[in-house]
CSV table of C-alpha atoms in Angstrom, one decimal:
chain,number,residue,atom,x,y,z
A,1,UNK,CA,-50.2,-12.4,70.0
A,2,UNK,CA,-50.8,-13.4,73.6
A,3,UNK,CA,-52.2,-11.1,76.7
A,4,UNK,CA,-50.0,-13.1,79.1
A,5,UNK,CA,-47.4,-16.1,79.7
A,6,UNK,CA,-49.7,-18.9,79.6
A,7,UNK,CA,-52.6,-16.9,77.4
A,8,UNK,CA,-53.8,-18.4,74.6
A,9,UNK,CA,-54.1,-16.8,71.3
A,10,UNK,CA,-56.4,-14.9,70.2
A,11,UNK,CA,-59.0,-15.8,67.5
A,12,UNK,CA,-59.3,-13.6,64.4
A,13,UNK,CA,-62.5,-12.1,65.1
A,14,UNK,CA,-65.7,-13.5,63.2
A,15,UNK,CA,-66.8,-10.2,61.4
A,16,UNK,CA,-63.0,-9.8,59.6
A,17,UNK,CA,-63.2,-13.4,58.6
A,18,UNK,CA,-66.7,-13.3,57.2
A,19,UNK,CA,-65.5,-10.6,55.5
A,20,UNK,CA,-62.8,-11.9,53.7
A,21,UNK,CA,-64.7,-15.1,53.3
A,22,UNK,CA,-67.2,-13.0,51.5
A,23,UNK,CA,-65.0,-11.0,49.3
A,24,UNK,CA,-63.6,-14.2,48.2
A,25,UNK,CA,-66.4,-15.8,47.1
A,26,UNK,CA,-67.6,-12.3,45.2
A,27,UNK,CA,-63.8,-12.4,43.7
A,28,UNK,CA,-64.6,-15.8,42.5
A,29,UNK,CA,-67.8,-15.7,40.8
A,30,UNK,CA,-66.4,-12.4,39.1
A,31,UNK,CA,-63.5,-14.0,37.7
A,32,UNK,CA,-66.2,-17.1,36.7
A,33,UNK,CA,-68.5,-14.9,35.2
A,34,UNK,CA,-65.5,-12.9,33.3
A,35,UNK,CA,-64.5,-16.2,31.5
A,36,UNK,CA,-67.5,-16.9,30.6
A,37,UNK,CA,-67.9,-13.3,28.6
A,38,UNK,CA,-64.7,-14.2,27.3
A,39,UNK,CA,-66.2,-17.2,25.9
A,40,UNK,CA,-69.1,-15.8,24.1
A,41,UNK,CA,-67.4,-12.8,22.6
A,42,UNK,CA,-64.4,-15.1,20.9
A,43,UNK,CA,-67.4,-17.3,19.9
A,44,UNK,CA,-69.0,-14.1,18.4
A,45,UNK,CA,-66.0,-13.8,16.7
A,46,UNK,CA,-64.6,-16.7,15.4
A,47,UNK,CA,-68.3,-18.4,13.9
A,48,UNK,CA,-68.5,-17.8,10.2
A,49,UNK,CA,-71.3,-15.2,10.2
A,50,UNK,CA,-70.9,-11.8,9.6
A,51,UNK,CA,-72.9,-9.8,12.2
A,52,UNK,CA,-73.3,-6.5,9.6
A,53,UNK,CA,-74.7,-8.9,7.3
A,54,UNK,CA,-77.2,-10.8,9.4
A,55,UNK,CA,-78.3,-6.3,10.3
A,56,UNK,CA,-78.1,-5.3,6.9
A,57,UNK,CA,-78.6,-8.2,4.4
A,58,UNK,CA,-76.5,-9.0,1.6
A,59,UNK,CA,-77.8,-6.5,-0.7
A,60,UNK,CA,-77.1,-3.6,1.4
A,61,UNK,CA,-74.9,-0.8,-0.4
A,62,UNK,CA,-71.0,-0.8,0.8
A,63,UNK,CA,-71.6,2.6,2.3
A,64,UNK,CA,-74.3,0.9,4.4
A,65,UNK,CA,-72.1,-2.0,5.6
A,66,UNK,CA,-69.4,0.0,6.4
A,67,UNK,CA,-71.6,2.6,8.8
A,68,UNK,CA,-73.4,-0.2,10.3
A,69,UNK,CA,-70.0,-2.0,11.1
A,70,UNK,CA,-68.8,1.3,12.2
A,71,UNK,CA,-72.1,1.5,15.0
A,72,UNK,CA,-71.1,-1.6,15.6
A,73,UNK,CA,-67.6,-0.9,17.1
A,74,UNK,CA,-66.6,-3.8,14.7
A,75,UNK,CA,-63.7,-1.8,13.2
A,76,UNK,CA,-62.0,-0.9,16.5
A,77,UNK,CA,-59.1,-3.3,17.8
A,78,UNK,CA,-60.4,-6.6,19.6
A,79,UNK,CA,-59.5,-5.6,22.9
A,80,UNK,CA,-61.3,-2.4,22.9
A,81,UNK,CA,-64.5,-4.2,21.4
A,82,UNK,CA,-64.2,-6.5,24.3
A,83,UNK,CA,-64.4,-4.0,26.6
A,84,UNK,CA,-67.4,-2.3,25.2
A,85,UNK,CA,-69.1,-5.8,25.1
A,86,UNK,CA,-68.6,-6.0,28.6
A,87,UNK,CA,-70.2,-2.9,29.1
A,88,UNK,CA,-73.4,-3.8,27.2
A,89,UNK,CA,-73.5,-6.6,29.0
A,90,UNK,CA,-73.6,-5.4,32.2
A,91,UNK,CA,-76.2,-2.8,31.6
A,92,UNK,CA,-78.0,-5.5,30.3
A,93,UNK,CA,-77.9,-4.6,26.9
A,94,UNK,CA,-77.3,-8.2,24.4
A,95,UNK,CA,-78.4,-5.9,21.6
A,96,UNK,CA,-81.1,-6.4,19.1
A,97,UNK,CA,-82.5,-9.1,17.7
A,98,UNK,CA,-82.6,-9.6,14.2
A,99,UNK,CA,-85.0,-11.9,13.9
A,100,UNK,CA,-87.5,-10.5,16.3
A,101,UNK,CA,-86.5,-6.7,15.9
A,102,UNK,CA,-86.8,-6.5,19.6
A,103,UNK,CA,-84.2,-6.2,21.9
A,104,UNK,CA,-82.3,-9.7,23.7
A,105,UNK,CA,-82.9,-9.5,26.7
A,106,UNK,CA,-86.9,-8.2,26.5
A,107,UNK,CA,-87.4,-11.5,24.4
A,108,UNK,CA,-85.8,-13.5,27.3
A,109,UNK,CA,-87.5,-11.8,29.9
A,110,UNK,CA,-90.8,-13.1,27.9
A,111,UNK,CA,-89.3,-16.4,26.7
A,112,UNK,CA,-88.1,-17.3,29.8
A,113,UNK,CA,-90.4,-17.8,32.2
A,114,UNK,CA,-91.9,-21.2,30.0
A,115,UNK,CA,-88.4,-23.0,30.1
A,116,UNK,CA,-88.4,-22.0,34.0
A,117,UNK,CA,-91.8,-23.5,34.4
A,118,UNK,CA,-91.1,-26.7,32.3
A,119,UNK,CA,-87.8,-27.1,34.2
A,120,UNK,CA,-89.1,-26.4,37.8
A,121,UNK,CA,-91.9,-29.4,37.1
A,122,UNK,CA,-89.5,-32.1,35.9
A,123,UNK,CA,-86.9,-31.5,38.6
A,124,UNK,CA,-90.0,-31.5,41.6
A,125,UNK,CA,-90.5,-35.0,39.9
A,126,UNK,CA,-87.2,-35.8,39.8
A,127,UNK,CA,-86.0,-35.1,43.3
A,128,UNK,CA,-89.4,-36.4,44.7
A,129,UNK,CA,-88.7,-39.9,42.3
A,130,UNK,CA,-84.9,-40.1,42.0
A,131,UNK,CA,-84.1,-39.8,45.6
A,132,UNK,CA,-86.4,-42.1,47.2
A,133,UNK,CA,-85.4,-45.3,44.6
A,134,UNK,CA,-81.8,-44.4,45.2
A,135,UNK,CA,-81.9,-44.6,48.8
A,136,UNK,CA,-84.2,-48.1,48.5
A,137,UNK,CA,-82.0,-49.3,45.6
A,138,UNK,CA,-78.7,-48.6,47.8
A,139,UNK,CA,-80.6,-50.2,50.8
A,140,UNK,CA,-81.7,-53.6,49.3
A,141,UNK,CA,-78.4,-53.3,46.8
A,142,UNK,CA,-78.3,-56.8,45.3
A,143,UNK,CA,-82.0,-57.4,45.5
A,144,UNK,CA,-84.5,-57.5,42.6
A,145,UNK,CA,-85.8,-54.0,43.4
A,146,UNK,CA,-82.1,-52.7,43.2
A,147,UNK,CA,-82.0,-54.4,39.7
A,148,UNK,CA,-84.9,-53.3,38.7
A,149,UNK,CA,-84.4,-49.5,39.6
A,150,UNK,CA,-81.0,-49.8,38.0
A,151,UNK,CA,-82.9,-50.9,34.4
A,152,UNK,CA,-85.1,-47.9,34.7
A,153,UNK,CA,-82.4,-45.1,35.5
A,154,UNK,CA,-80.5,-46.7,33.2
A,155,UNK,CA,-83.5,-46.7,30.8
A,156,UNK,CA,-83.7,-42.8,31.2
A,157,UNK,CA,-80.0,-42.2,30.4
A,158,UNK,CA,-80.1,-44.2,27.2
A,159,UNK,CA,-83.9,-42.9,25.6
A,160,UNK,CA,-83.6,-40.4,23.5
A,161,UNK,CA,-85.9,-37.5,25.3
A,162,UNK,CA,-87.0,-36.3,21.7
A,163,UNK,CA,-88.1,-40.3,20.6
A,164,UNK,CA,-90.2,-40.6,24.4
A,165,UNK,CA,-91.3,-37.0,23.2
A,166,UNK,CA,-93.2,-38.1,20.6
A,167,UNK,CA,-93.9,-41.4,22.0
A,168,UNK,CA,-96.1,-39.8,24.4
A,169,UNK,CA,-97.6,-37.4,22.1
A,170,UNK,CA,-98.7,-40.3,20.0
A,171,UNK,CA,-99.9,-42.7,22.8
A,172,UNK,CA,-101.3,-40.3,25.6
A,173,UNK,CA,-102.3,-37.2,23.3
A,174,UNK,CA,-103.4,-38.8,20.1
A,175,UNK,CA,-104.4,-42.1,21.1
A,176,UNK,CA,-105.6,-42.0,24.9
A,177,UNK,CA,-105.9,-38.1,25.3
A,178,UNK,CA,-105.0,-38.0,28.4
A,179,UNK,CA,-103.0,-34.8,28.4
A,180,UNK,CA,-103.2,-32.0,25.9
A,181,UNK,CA,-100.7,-31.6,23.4
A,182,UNK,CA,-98.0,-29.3,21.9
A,183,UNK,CA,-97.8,-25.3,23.3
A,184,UNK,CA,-98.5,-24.3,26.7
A,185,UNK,CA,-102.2,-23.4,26.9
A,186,UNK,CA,-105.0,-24.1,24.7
A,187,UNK,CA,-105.9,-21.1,22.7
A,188,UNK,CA,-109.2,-20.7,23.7
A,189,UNK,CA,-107.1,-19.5,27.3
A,190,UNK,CA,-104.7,-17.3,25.2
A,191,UNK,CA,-104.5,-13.6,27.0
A,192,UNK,CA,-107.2,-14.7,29.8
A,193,UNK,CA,-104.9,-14.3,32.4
A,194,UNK,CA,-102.7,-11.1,32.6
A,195,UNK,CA,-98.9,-11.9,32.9
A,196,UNK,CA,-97.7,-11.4,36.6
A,197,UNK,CA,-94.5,-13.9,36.7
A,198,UNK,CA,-94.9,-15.0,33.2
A,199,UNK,CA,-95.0,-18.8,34.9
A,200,UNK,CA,-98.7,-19.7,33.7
A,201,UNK,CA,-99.4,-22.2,36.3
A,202,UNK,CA,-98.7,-19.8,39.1
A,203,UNK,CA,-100.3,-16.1,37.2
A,204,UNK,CA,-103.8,-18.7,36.8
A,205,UNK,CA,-103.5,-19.7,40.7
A,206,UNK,CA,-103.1,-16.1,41.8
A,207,UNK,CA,-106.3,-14.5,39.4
A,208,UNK,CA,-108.1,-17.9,40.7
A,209,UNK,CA,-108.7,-18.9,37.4
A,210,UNK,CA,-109.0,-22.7,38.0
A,211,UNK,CA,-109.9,-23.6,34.6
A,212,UNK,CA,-106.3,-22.1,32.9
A,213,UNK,CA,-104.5,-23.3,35.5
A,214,UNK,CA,-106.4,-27.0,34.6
A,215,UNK,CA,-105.3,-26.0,30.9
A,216,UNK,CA,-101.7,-25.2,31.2
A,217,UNK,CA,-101.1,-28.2,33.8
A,218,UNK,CA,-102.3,-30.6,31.3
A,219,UNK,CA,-99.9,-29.0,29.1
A,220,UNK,CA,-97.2,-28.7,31.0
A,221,UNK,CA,-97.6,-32.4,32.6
A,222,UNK,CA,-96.2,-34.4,29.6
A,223,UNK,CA,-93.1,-32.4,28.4
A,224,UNK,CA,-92.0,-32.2,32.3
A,225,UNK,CA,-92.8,-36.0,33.2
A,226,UNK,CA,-90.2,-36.9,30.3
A,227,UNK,CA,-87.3,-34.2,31.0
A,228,UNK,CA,-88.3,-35.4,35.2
A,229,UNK,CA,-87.8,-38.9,33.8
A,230,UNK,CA,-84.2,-38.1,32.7
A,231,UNK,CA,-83.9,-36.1,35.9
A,232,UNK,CA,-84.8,-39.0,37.7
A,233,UNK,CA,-82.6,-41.5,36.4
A,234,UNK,CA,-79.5,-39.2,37.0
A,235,UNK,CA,-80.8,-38.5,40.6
A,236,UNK,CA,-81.7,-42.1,41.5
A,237,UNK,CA,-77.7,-43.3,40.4
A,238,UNK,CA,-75.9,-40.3,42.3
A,239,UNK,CA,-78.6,-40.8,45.2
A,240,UNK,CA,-77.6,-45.1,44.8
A,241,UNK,CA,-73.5,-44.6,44.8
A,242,UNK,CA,-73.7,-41.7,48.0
A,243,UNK,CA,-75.6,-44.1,49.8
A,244,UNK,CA,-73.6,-47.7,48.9
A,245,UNK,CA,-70.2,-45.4,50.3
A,246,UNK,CA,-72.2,-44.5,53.6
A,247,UNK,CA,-73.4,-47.2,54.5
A,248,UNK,CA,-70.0,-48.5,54.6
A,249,UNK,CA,-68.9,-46.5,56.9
A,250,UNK,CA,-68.5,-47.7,61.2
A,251,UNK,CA,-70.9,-45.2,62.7
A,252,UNK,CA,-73.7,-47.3,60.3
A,253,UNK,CA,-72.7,-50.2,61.9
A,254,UNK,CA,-72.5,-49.0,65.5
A,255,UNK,CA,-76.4,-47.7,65.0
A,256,UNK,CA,-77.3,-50.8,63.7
A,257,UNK,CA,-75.5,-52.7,66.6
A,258,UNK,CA,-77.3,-50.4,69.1
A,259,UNK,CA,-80.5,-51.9,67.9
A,260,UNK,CA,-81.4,-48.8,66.1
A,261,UNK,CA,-84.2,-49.9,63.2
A,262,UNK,CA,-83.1,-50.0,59.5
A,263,UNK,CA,-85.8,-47.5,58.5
A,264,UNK,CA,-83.8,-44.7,60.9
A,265,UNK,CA,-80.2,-46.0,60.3
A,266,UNK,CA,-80.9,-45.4,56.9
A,267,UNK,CA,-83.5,-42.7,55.9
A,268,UNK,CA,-82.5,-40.7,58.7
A,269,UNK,CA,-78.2,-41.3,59.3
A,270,UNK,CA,-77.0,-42.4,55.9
A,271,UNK,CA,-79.4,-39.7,54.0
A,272,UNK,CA,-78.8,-36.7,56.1
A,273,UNK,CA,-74.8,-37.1,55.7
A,274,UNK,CA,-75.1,-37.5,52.0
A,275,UNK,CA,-77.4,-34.1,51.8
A,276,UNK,CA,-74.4,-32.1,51.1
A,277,UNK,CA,-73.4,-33.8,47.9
A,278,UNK,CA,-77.0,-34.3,47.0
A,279,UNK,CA,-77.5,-30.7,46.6
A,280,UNK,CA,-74.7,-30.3,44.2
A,281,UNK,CA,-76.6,-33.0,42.4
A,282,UNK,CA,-80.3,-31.4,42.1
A,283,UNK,CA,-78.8,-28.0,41.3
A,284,UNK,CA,-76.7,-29.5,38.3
A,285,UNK,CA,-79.6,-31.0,37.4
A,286,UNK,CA,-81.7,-28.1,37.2
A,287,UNK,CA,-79.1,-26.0,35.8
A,288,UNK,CA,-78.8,-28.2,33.1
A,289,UNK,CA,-82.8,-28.9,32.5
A,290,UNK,CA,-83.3,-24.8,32.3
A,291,UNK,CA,-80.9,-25.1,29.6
A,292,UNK,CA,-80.9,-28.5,27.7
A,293,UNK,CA,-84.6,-28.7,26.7
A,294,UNK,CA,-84.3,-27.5,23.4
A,295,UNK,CA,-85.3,-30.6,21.9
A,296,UNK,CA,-87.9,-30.8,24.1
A,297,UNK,CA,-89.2,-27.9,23.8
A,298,UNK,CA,-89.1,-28.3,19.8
A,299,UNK,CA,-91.1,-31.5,20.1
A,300,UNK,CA,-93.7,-29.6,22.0
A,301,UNK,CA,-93.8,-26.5,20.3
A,302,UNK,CA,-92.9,-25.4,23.8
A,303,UNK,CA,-91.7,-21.8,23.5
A,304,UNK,CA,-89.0,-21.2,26.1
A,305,UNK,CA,-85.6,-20.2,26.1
A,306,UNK,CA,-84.3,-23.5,24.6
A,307,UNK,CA,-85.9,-22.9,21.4
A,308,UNK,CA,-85.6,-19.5,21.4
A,309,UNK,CA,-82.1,-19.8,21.2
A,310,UNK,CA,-82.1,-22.5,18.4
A,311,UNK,CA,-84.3,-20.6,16.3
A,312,UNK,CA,-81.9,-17.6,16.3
A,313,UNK,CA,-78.8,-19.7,15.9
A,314,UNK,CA,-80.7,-21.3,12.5
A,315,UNK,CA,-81.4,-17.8,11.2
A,316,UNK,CA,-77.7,-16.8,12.2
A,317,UNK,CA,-79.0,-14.2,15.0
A,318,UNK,CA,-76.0,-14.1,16.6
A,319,UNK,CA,-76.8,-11.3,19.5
A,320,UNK,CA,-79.7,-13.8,20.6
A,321,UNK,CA,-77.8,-16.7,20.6
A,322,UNK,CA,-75.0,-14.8,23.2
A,323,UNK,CA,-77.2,-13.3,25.0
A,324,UNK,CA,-79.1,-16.4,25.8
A,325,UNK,CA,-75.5,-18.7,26.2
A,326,UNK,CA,-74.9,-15.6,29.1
A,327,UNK,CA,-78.1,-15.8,30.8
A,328,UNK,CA,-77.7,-19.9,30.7
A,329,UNK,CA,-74.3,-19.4,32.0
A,330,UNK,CA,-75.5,-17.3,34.6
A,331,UNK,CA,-78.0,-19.3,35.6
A,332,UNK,CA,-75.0,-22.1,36.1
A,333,UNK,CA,-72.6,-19.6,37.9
A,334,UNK,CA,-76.0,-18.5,40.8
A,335,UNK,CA,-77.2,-22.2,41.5
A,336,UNK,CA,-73.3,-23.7,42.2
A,337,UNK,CA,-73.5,-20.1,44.4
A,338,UNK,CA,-77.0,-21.1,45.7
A,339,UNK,CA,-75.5,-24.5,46.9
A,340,UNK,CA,-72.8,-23.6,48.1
A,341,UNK,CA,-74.8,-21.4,51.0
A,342,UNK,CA,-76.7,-24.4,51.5
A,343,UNK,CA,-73.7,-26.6,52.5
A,344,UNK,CA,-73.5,-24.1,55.7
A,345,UNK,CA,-77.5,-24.4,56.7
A,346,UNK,CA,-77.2,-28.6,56.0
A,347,UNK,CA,-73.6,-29.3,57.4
A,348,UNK,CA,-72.8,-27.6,60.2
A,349,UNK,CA,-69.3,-28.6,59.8
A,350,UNK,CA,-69.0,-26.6,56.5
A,351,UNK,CA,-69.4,-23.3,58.6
C-alpha cells in the first residue's frame, strides 16, 4: 500500500508487531510448558506405584482404597484426569505429600530456597572462572596455558562431583578444617535468624548478623566450589570454541592490522560478539545446577530441592516427585525465556 507513484511502503507499525511478537513468544512457552505437564502426568501413570497405596497403605480395607481412588479422580477416563491435573497445577496445587503430610508445593517453597543458594554460589564461580580461562585458553590456543586449561576443564567433566565431594570433606573438613562440614548452618545458629528469602546468606546480611552469615558461608563454600568447578569446566570449553571461531573471522584481523592492541581485539571485539551465545551457556548451566545437585546435596546433607525430590522418589511419594520435576521444568522453560530478552539488550541486531 503506497500514498503515491513513487511512495514507498509503509512499515507495519512497531506497536502491532511487538504485539504479535509478544503473543508468540506467550504461545510458545504455553505450548512448552503444556508438554511438559504432559510429561509428568504419563510418568504419574505409567511408573509401577499405585498412588492409593502409597495414601492408604497396603493394609487399608477395599472400601478405603476404593473411596480414596475415587477422591482421587483415578477412576475417571484419562483424558478427564488430565484435565483436572492441569487444573491443580495451575492453582498451584501438586497435592499432598505422603511422606511429609504437608502439601508439595509449601515443602518446595521451604526446600527451595537451599538448592537456589548452592546453585547461585557455584555458577558466580563458574562464570567468574570459566569465562576468563576460555577467552586466555582461546587466545594463547596452542600454548602451555591452553593445554593446561584444557586438562582442568577436562578434569571437571570427568570427576565424579560425589567422589570430589567427599574428597574435600575428608581433606579440608576433617583433616585441615578449613570449611565446616555437611548441612547448611551450624546448629548452635539454627532459628537465630528469622526466614525472609529463605537464602541464609542473604536473611543473616539483612538482620546484620555477621556471625551466621560467617557460619552458613563456610558451609555453603565447599559444596558450591565443587558444583562451580563442574560449572567451570563446561564454561571454560564453550567460552574456548566461541572464541577459536571469532577470532577467525576478517574484522579480527583488520583490528589487529589497524594496530589495535591484543588485550582490546580480544577481551573487548572477540568477547562482546560471542555474548549472545554465552548467555545461552550460563543459563543452561544454572538451570541445570538448580536441578542436578542431588548428589551433591546427598553428600552434604544439603537439604534443597535435589534431595528433596530423591527422598520422595525412594519412598515412592509420587505427588512430590511431580511436583518438583514441574517446578525444575519451569525453572528451564523461564531462564531459556530470561535469555532470550537478553539477546535484545546485548545484540542490537537481535531487536
Amino acid at each position: 500500500m503506497t500514498d503515491g507513484a513513487g511512495a514507498r511502503p509503509r512499515p507495519r507499525r512497531a506497536p502491532a508487531r511487538l504485539l504479535w511478537l509478544s503473543g508468540r513468544e506467550l504461545g510458545s512457552v504455553a505450548l512448552t510448558f503444556l508438554g511438559l505437564l504432559l510429561v509428568t502426568f504419563f510418568i504419574g501413570r505409567v511408573v509401577p506405584i499405585d498412588p492409593v497405596l502409597a495414601a492408604v497403605g497396603d493394609r487399608a480395607p477395599a472400601e478405603v482404597y476404593q473411596r480414596v481412588k475415587v477422591e482421587l479422580g483415578l477412576d475417571l477416563p484419562l483424558y478427564r484426569q488430565f484435565w483436572l491435573y492441569l487444573v491443580k497445577v495451575l492453582h498451584g496445587d501438586f497435592g499432598k505429600s505422603v511422606l511429609t503430610a504437608n502439601l508439595v508445593l509449601a515443602d518446595i517453597r521451604r526446600v527451595f530456597p537451599a538448592t537456589l543458594e548452592l546453585a547461585t554460589v557455584a555458577t558466580i564461580l563458574g562464570v567468574l572462572t570459566g569465562i576468563p580461562l576460555g577467552v586466555v585458553a582461546a587466545a594463547r590456543r596452542g600454548r602451555g596455558l591452553d593445554h593446561v586449561v584444557r586438562v582442568v576443564s577436562l578434569l571437571g567433566y570427568s570427576v565424579p562431583v560425589f567422589w570430589l565431594g567427599l574428597v574435600g570433606l575428608l581433606v579440608l573438613y576433617a583433616r585441615l578444617g578449613w570449611v565446616a562440614g555437611p548441612g547448611r548452618l551450624d546448629v548452635a545458629f539454627d532459628d537465630v535468624v528469622a526466614p525472609v528469602t529463605g537464602v541464609i546468606l542473604i536473611d543473616a546480611a539483612l538482620r546484620g548478623e555477621w556471625e551466621v552469615f560467617r557460619s552458613a558461608f563456610q558451609h555453603v563454600i565447599l559444596p558450591a566450589s565443587i558444583l562451580g568447578y563442574f560449572s567451570m569446566a563446561y564454561l571454560c570449553r564453550m567460552t574456548r570454541s566461541f572464541m577459536l571461531s571469532e577470532l577467525r573471522h576478517e574484522y579480527v584481523t583488520t583490528a589487529r592490522v589497524k594496530g589495535m592492541t591484543e588485550r582490546r581485539v580480544v577481551w573487548r571485539h572477540a568477547l562482546g560478539n560471542v555474548l549472545v551465545p554465552l548467555i545461552t551457556v550460563v543459563a543452561l548451566s544454572y538451570a541445570n545446577l538448580l536441578e542436578g545437585s542431588v548428589l551433591t546435596e546427598t553428600v552434604f546433607a544439603w537439604p534443597g530441592l535435589g534431595q528433596y525430590i530423591t527422598s520422595s522418589l525412594l519412598n515412592a511419594d509420587m505427588n512430590a516427585v511431580l511436583g518438583g520435576t514441574i517446578v525444575v521444568g519451569a525453572i528451564f522453560i523461564g531462564l531459556n525465556v530470561l535469555s532470550d530478552l537478553l539477546y535484545r539488550v546485548v545484540d542490537p541486531r537481535a531487536r
